[in-house]
Coordinates of C-alpha atoms in Angstrom, one line a residue:
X413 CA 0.8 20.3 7.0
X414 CA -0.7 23.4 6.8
X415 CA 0.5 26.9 5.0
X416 CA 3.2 28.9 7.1
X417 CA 2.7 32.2 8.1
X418 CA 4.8 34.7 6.1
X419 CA 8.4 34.9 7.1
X420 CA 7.6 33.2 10.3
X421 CA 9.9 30.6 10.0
X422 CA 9.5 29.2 13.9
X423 CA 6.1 28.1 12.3
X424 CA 7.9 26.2 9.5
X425 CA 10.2 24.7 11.5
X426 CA 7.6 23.4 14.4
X427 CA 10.1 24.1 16.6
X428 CA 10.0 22.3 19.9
X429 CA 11.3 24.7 22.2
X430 CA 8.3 26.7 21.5
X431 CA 5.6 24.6 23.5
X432 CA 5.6 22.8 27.1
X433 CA 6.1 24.4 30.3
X434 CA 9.0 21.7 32.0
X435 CA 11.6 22.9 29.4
X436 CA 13.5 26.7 28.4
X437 CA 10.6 27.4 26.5
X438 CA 12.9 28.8 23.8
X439 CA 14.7 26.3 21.5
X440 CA 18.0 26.8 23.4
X441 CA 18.3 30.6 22.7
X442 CA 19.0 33.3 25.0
X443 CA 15.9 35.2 26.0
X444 CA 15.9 38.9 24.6
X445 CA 17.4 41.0 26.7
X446 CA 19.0 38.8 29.5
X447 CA 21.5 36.6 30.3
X448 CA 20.1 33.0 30.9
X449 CA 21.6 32.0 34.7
X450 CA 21.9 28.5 36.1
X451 CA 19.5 28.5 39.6
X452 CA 20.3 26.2 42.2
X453 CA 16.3 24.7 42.2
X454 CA 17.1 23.5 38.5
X455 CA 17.0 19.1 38.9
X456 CA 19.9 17.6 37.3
X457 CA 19.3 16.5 33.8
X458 CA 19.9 13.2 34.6
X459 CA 16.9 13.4 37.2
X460 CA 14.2 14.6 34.6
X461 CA 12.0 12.4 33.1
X462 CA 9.0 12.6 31.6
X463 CA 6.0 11.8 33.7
X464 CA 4.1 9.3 31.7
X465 CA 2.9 5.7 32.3
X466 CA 3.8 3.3 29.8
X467 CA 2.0 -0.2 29.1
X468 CA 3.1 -2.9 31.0
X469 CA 5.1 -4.5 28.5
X470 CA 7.4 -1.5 28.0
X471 CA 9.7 -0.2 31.0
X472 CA 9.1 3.3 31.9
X473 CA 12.2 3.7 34.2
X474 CA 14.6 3.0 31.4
X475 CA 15.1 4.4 27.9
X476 CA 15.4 8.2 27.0
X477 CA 13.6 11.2 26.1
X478 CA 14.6 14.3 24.0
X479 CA 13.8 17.5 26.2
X480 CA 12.5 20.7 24.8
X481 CA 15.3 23.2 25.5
X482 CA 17.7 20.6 23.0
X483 CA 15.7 22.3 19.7
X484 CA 15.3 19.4 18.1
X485 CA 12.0 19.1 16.2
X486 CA 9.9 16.2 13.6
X487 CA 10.9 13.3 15.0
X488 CA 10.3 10.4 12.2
X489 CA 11.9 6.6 11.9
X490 CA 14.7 5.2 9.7
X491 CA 13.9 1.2 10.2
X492 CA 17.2 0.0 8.4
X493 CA 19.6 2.1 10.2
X494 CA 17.6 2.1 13.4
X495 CA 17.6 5.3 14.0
X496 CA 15.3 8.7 15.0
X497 CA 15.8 11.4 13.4
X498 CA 15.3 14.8 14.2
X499 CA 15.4 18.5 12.8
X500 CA 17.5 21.6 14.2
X501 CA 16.9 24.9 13.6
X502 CA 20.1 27.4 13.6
X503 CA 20.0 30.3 15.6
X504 CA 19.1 32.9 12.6
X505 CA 16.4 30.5 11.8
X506 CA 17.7 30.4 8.0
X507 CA 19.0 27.1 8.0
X508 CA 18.2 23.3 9.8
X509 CA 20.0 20.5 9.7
X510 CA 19.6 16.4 10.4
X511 CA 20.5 14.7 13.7
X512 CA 20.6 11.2 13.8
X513 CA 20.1 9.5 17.2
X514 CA 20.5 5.6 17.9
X515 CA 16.6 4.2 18.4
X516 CA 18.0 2.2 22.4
X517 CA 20.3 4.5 23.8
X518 CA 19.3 8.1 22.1
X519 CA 23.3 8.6 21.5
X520 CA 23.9 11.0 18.5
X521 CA 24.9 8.4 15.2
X522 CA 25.8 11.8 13.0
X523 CA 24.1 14.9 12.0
X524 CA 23.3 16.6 8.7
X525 CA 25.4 19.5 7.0
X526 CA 23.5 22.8 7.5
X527 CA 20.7 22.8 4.7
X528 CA 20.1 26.9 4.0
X529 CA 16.4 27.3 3.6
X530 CA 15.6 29.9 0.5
X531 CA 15.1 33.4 1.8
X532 CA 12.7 35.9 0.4
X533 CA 12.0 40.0 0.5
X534 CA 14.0 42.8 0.7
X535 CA 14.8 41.7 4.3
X536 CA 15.9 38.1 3.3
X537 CA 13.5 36.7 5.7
X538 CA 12.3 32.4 5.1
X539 CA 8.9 32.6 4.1
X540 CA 7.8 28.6 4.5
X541 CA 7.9 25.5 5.7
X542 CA 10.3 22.7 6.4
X543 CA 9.3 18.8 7.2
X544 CA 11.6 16.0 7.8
X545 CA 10.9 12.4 5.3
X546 CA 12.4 9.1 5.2
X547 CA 12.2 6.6 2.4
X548 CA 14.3 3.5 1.7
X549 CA 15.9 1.7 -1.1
X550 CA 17.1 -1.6 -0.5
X551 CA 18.5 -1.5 3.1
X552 CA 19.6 2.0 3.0
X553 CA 17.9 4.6 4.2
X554 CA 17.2 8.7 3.2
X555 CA 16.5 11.2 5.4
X556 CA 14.8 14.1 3.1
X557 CA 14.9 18.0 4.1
X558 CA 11.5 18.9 2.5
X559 CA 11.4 23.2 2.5
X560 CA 8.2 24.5 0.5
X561 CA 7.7 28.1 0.1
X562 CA 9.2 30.9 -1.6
X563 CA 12.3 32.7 -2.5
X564 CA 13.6 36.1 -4.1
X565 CA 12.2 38.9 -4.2
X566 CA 13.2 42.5 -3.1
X567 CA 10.3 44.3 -3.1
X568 CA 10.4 45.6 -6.8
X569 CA 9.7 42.0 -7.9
X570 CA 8.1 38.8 -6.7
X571 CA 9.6 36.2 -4.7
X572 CA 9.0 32.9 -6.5
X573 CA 7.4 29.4 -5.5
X574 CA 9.4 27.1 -4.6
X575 CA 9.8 23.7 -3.1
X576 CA 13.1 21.9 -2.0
X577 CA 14.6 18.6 -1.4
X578 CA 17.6 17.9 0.3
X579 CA 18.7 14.6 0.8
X580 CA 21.0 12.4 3.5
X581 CA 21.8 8.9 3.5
X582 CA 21.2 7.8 7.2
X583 CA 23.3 5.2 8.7
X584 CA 26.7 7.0 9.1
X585 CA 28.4 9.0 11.3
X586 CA 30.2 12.2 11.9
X587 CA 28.9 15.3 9.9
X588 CA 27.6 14.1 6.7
X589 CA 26.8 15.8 3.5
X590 CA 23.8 15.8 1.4
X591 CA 24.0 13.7 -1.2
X592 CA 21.3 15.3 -3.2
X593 CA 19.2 18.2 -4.0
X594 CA 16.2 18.7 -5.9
X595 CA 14.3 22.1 -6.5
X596 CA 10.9 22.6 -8.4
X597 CA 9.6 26.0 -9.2
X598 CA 6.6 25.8 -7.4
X599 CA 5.2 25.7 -4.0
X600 CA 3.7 22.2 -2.9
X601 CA 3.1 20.6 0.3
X602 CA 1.6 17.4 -1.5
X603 CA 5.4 15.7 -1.6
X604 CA 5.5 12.7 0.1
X605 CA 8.1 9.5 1.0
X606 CA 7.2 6.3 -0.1
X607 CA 8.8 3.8 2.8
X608 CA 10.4 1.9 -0.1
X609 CA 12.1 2.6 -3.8
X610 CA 13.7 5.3 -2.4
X611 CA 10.9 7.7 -3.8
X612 CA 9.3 11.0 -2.7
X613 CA 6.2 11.8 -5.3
X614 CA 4.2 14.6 -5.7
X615 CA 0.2 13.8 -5.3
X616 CA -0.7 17.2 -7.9
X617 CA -2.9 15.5 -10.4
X618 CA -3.1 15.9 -14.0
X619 CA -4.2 19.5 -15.2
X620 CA -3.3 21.5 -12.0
X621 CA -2.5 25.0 -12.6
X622 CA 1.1 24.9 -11.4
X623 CA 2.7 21.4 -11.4
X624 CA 2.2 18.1 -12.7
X625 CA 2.3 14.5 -11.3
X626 CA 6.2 13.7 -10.6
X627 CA 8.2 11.4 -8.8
X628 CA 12.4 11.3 -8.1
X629 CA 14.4 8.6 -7.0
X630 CA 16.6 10.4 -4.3
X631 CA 19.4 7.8 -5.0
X632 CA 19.8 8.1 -8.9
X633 CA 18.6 11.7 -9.0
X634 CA 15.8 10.4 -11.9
X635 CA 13.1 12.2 -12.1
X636 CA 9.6 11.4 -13.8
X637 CA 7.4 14.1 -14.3
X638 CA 3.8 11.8 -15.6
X639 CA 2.0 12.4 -18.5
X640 CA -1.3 12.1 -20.0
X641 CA 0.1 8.6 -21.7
X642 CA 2.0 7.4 -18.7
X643 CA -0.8 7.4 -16.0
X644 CA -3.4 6.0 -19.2
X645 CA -6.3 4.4 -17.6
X646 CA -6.9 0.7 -18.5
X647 CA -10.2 -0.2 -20.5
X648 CA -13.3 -0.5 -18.3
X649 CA -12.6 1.8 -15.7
X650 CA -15.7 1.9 -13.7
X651 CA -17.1 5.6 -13.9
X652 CA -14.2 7.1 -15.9
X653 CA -16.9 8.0 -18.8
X654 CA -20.6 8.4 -16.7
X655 CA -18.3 11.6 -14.7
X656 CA -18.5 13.3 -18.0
X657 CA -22.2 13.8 -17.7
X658 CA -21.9 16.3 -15.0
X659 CA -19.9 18.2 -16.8
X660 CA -16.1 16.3 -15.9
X661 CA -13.2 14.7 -17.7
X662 CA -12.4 11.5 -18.3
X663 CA -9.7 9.8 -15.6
X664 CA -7.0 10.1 -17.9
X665 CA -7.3 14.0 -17.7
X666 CA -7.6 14.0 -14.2
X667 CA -5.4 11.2 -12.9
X668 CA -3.3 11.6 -9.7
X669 CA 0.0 9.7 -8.4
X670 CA -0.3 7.5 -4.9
X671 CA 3.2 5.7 -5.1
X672 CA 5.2 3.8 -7.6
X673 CA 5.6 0.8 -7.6
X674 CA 8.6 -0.9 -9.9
X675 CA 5.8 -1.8 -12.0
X676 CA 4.8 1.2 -12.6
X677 CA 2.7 4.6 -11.0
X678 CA -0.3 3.6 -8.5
X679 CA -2.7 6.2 -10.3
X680 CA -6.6 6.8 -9.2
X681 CA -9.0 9.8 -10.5
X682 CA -12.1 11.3 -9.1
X683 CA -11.3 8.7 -5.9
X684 CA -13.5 5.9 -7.6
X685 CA -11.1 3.3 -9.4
X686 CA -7.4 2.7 -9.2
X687 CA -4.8 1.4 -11.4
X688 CA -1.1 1.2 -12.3
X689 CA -0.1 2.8 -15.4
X690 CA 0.7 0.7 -18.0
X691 CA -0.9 -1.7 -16.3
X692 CA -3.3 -4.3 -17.4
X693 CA -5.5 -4.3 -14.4
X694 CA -7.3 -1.9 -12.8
X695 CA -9.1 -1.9 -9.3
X696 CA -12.8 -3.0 -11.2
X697 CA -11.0 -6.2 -12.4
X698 CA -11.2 -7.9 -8.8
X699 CA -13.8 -5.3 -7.2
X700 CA -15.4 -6.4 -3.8
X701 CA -19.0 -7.2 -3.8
X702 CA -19.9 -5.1 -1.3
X703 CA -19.0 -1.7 -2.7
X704 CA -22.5 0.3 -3.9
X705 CA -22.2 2.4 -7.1
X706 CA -23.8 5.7 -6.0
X707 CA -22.9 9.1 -5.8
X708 CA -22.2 9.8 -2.7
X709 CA -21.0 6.2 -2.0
X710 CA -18.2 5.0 -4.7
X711 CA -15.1 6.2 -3.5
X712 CA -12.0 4.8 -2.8
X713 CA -8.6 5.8 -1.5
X714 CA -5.3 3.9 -2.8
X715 CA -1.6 3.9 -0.7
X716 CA 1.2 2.0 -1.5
X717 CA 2.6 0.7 1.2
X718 CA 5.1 -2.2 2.6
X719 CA 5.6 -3.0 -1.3
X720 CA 2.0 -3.8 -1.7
X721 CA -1.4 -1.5 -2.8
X722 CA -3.8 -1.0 0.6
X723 CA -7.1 0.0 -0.6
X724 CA -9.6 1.9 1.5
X725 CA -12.8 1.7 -0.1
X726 CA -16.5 3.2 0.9
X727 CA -19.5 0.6 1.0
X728 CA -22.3 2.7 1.9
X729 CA -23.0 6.7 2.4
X730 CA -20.6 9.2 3.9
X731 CA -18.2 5.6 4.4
X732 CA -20.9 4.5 7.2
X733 CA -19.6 1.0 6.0
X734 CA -15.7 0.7 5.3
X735 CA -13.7 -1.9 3.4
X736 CA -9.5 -2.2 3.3
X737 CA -8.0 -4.6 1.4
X738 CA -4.2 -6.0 0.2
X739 CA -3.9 -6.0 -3.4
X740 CA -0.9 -7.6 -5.2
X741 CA 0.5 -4.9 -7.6
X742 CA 1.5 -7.3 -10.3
X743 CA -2.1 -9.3 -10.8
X744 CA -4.7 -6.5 -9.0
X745 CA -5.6 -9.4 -6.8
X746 CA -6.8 -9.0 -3.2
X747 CA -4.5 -11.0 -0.9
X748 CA -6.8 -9.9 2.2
X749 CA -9.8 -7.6 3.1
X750 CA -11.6 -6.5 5.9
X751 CA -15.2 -5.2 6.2
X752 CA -16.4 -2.6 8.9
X753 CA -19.7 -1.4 9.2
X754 CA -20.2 1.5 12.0
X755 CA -18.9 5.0 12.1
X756 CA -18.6 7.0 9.5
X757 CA -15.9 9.1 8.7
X758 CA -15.5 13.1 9.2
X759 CA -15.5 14.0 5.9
X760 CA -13.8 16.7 6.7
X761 CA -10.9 15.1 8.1
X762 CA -11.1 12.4 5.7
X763 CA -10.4 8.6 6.2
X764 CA -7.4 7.5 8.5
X765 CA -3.6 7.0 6.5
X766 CA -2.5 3.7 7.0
X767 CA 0.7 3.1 8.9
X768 CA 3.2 0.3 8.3
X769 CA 4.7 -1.8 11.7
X770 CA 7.4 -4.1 11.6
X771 CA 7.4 -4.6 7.8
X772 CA 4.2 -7.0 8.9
X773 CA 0.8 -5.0 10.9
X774 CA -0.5 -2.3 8.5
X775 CA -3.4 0.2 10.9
X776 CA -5.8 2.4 10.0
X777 CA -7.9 3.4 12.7
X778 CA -10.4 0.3 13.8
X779 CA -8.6 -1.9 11.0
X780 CA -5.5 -4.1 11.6
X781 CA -4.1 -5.9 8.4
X782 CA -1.2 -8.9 8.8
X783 CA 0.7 -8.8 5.6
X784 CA 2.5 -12.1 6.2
X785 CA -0.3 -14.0 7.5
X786 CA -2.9 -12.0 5.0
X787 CA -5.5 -11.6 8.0
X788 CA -7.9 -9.0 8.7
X789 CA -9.1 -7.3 11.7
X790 CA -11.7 -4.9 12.8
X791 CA -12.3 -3.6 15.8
X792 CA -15.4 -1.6 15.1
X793 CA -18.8 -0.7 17.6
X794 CA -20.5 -4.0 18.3
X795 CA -23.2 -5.1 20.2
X796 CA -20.5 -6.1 23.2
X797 CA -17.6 -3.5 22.9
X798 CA -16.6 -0.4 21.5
X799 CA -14.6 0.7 18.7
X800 CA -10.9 1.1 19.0
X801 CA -8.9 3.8 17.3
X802 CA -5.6 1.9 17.0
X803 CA -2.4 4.3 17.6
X804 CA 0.5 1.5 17.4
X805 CA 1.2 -2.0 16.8
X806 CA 4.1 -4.2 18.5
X807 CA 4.9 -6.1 15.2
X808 CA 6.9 -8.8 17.7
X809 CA 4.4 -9.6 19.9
X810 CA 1.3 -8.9 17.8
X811 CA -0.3 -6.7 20.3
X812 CA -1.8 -3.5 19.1
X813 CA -2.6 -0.1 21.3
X814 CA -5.0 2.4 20.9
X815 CA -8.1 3.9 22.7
X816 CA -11.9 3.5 22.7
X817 CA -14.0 6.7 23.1
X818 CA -15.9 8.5 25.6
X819 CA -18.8 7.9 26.1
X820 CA -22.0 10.1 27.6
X821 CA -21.4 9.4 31.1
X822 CA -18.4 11.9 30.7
X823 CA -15.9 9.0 31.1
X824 CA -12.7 10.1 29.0
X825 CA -11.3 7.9 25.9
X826 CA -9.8 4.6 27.7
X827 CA -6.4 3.4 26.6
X828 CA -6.9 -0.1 25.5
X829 CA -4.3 -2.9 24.3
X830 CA -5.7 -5.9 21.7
X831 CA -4.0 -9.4 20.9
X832 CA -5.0 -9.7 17.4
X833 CA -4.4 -13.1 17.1
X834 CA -7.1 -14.3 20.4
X835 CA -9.2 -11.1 19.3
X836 CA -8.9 -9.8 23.0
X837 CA -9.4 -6.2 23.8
X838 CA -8.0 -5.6 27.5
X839 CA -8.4 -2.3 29.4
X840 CA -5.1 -0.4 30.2
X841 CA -5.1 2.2 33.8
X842 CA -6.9 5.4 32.8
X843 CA -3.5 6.9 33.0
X844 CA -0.9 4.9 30.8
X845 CA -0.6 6.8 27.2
X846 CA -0.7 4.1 24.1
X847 CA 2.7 4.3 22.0
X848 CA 2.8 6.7 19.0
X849 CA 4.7 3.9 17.6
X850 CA 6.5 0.6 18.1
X851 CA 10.2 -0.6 16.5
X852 CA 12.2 -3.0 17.3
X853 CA 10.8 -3.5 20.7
X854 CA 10.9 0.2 21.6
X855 CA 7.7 2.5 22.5
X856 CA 8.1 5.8 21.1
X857 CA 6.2 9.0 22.3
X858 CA 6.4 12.2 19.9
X859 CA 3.7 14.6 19.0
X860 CA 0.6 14.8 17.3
X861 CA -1.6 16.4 15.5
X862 CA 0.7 19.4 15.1
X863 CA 1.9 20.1 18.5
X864 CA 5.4 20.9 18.7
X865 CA 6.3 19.2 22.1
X866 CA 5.4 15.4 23.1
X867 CA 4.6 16.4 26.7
X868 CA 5.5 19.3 29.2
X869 CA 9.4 20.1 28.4
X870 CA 9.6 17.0 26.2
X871 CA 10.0 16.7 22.5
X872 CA 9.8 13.0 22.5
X873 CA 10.6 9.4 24.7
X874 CA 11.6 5.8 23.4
X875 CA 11.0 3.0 26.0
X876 CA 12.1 -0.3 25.3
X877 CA 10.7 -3.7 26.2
X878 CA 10.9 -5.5 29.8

């Protein structure tokens, strides 16, 4: 997420009645100056529906879809309680709350008390930005307010950094209270939710200028704030020493958070080896073959994810050849791995993150991994078909959805879907849009890549199965 404009908090918020032309166009709030009237041309909400064509195995005529004029903004996915939830903004724009909707039938479960957002200046205006989380412990889910920016201030004197967490339990109903909040005096957008310990965890790595490596458990309220000792490298890291010719520290110096495990932090420095603190292994004790020791070519990037470590490593320059593997966090070993040789990655974008489906089909773009079956699959150029970018994978029916490119004839990225078991790419019409992503049978559509609105006067749509 990128840094918010100063007290713009409409930026913050990504608010979705800011973007498409089919809704209000302005977050449910009475344009300036006027009086909003009803016309007699407007359809009947029960008659608009998003235009958009949906694979076959999903019914487009059924389901529901948030419009933009309801205000409701960062859609994300509670899979215990089986719910979406959303953010809305208050009128003022100085404070946001939860809403929980029901993933079928899109009826409203319960909603958040107001969460104030910190206000800064002489004219008490939010300078920041707010993101919605979800993490899990056991079978409970936490929806987690995330506001980082600053506060105080009245022109005489500074406002100060700041970065908040409030924190729900999902599943209820009625209003419901936060159960938590944590506040850190700094400003970080590196906080993250782990899908499982009920952890969010800061990536900052070890020596940063204004915070350290931390984790809290937003059920207990403990928080870890790691130290030099804590994220200790194992003996015979690759690399950790040779860095110090040119001139850098050793990994224990430098060493960054990437989940926590109940084993202990996931911990990686200079993006060549990975470990967990405490540990006894490290990611050299099981490395793959195929990774070349070279400058530009020995990197890796380590998640934890679905209660296991996914590795994505680089086998060749600029990550021309990729390799993702399953690692077991107790023993280091690799329970599956994958090898694709064919596009590089932007490094300026960076490799793909790695999404979790159905507890079982981990994605990151041409890679699928099965976590129950420990299989797999890569979907990269070959001499006989293109590469597919994978979007979403239907965890019940092992069918995954994503696109393959354009190519120079001018003909426009083709929505594809795969059965990853017969290893079957099949061609979808031109005009159906792959899911964003798939539970418990139901197709969801929300934005990307920033955008505040989903489609034209839509913040989002959930489709189930035929």
């Amino acid at each position: 997420m990128g840094k918010g404009a100063a007290g713009v908090v409409a930026v913050g918020l990504l608010l979705a009645g800011c973007g498409g032309g089919g809704g209000d166009g302005d977050g449910g709030q009475k344009p300036e100056g006027r009086e909003r009237t009803a016309t007699a041309s407007a359809a009947p909400r029960e008659e608009r529906r998003p235009r958009v064509a949906v694979p076959a195995a999903f019914d487009g005529a059924k389901g529901w879809a948030v419009e933009s004029s309801e205000g409701l903004s960062s859609p994300v996915y509670a899979p215990h309680a089986k719910e979406v939830l959303f953010l809305k903004n208050a009128r003022d724009g100085k404070s946001t709350q939860v809403v929980a909707r029901d993933l079928r039938t899109g009826d409203v479960r319960w909603t958040g008390a107001p969460v104030a957002l910190p206000v800064s200046g002489r004219r008490g205006t939010v300078d920041g930005e707010v993101s919605l989380l979800v993490t899990a412990k056991g079978e409970t889910d936490y929806a987690v307010v995330r506001f980082t920016g600053e506060k105080g201030g009245d022109g005489a004197s500074k406002p100060r950094a700041t970065t908040r967490l409030t924190v729900f339990p999902a599943g209820g109903s009625g209003s419901v209270e936060a159960s938590r909040t944590f506040e850190f005096p700094y400003k970080r957008e590196t906080f993250a939710a782990q899908d499982s310990e009920g952890v969010v965890h800061n990536f900052t790595r070890l020596g940063s200028r204004n915070a350290q490596p931390l984790a809290v458990d937003v059920v207990t309220g403990e928080q870890t704030t790691y130290t030099r000792r804590q994220l200790a490298a194992p003996s015979g890291v690759r690399r950790c020493t040779e860095r110090r010719i040119i001139g850098q520290s050793d990994c224990d110096e430098r060493a960054g958070i990437f989940g926590v495990s109940p084993r202990g932090p996931l911990a990686s420095a200079f993006g060549s080896s990975f470990w967990l603190g405490g540990g006894s292994w490290h990611s050299g004790t099981s490395e793959p073959p195929d990774i070349e020791h070279t400058a530009a070519s020995s990197l890796v990037q380590p998640y934890y994810l679905g209660g296991v470590i996914i590795a994505d490593w680089s086998a060749g320059r600029n990550g021309a050849v990729r390799r993702y593997e399953v690692r077991d966090p107790g023993t280091g070993k690799v329970r599956v791995a994958v090898r694709c040789e064919g596009k590089r990655i932007d490094l300026d974008v960076g490799p793909p993150v790695p999404t979790l489906s159905g507890g079982r089909y981990v994605h990151a773009g041409p890679v699928v991994l099965d976590l129950r079956e420990n299989k797999g699959y890569c979907f990269e150029d070959t001499e006989d078909r293109k590469r597919v970018t994978f979007t979403s994978v239907d965890a019940g029916r092992g069918i995954a959805y994503g696109t393959v490119p354009a190519d120079r004839s001018g003909r426009p990225a083709l929505p594809v879907e795969v059965d990853l078991a017969a290893d079957k790419v099949t061609p979808l019409g031109p005009d159906v849009e792959p899911p964003a992503w798939i539970a418990e049978g139901v197709a969801a559509y929300v934005p990307k890549y920033g955008k505040r609105t989903w489609t034209s006067g839509f913040t989002a749509g959930f489709y189930p199965s035929k």
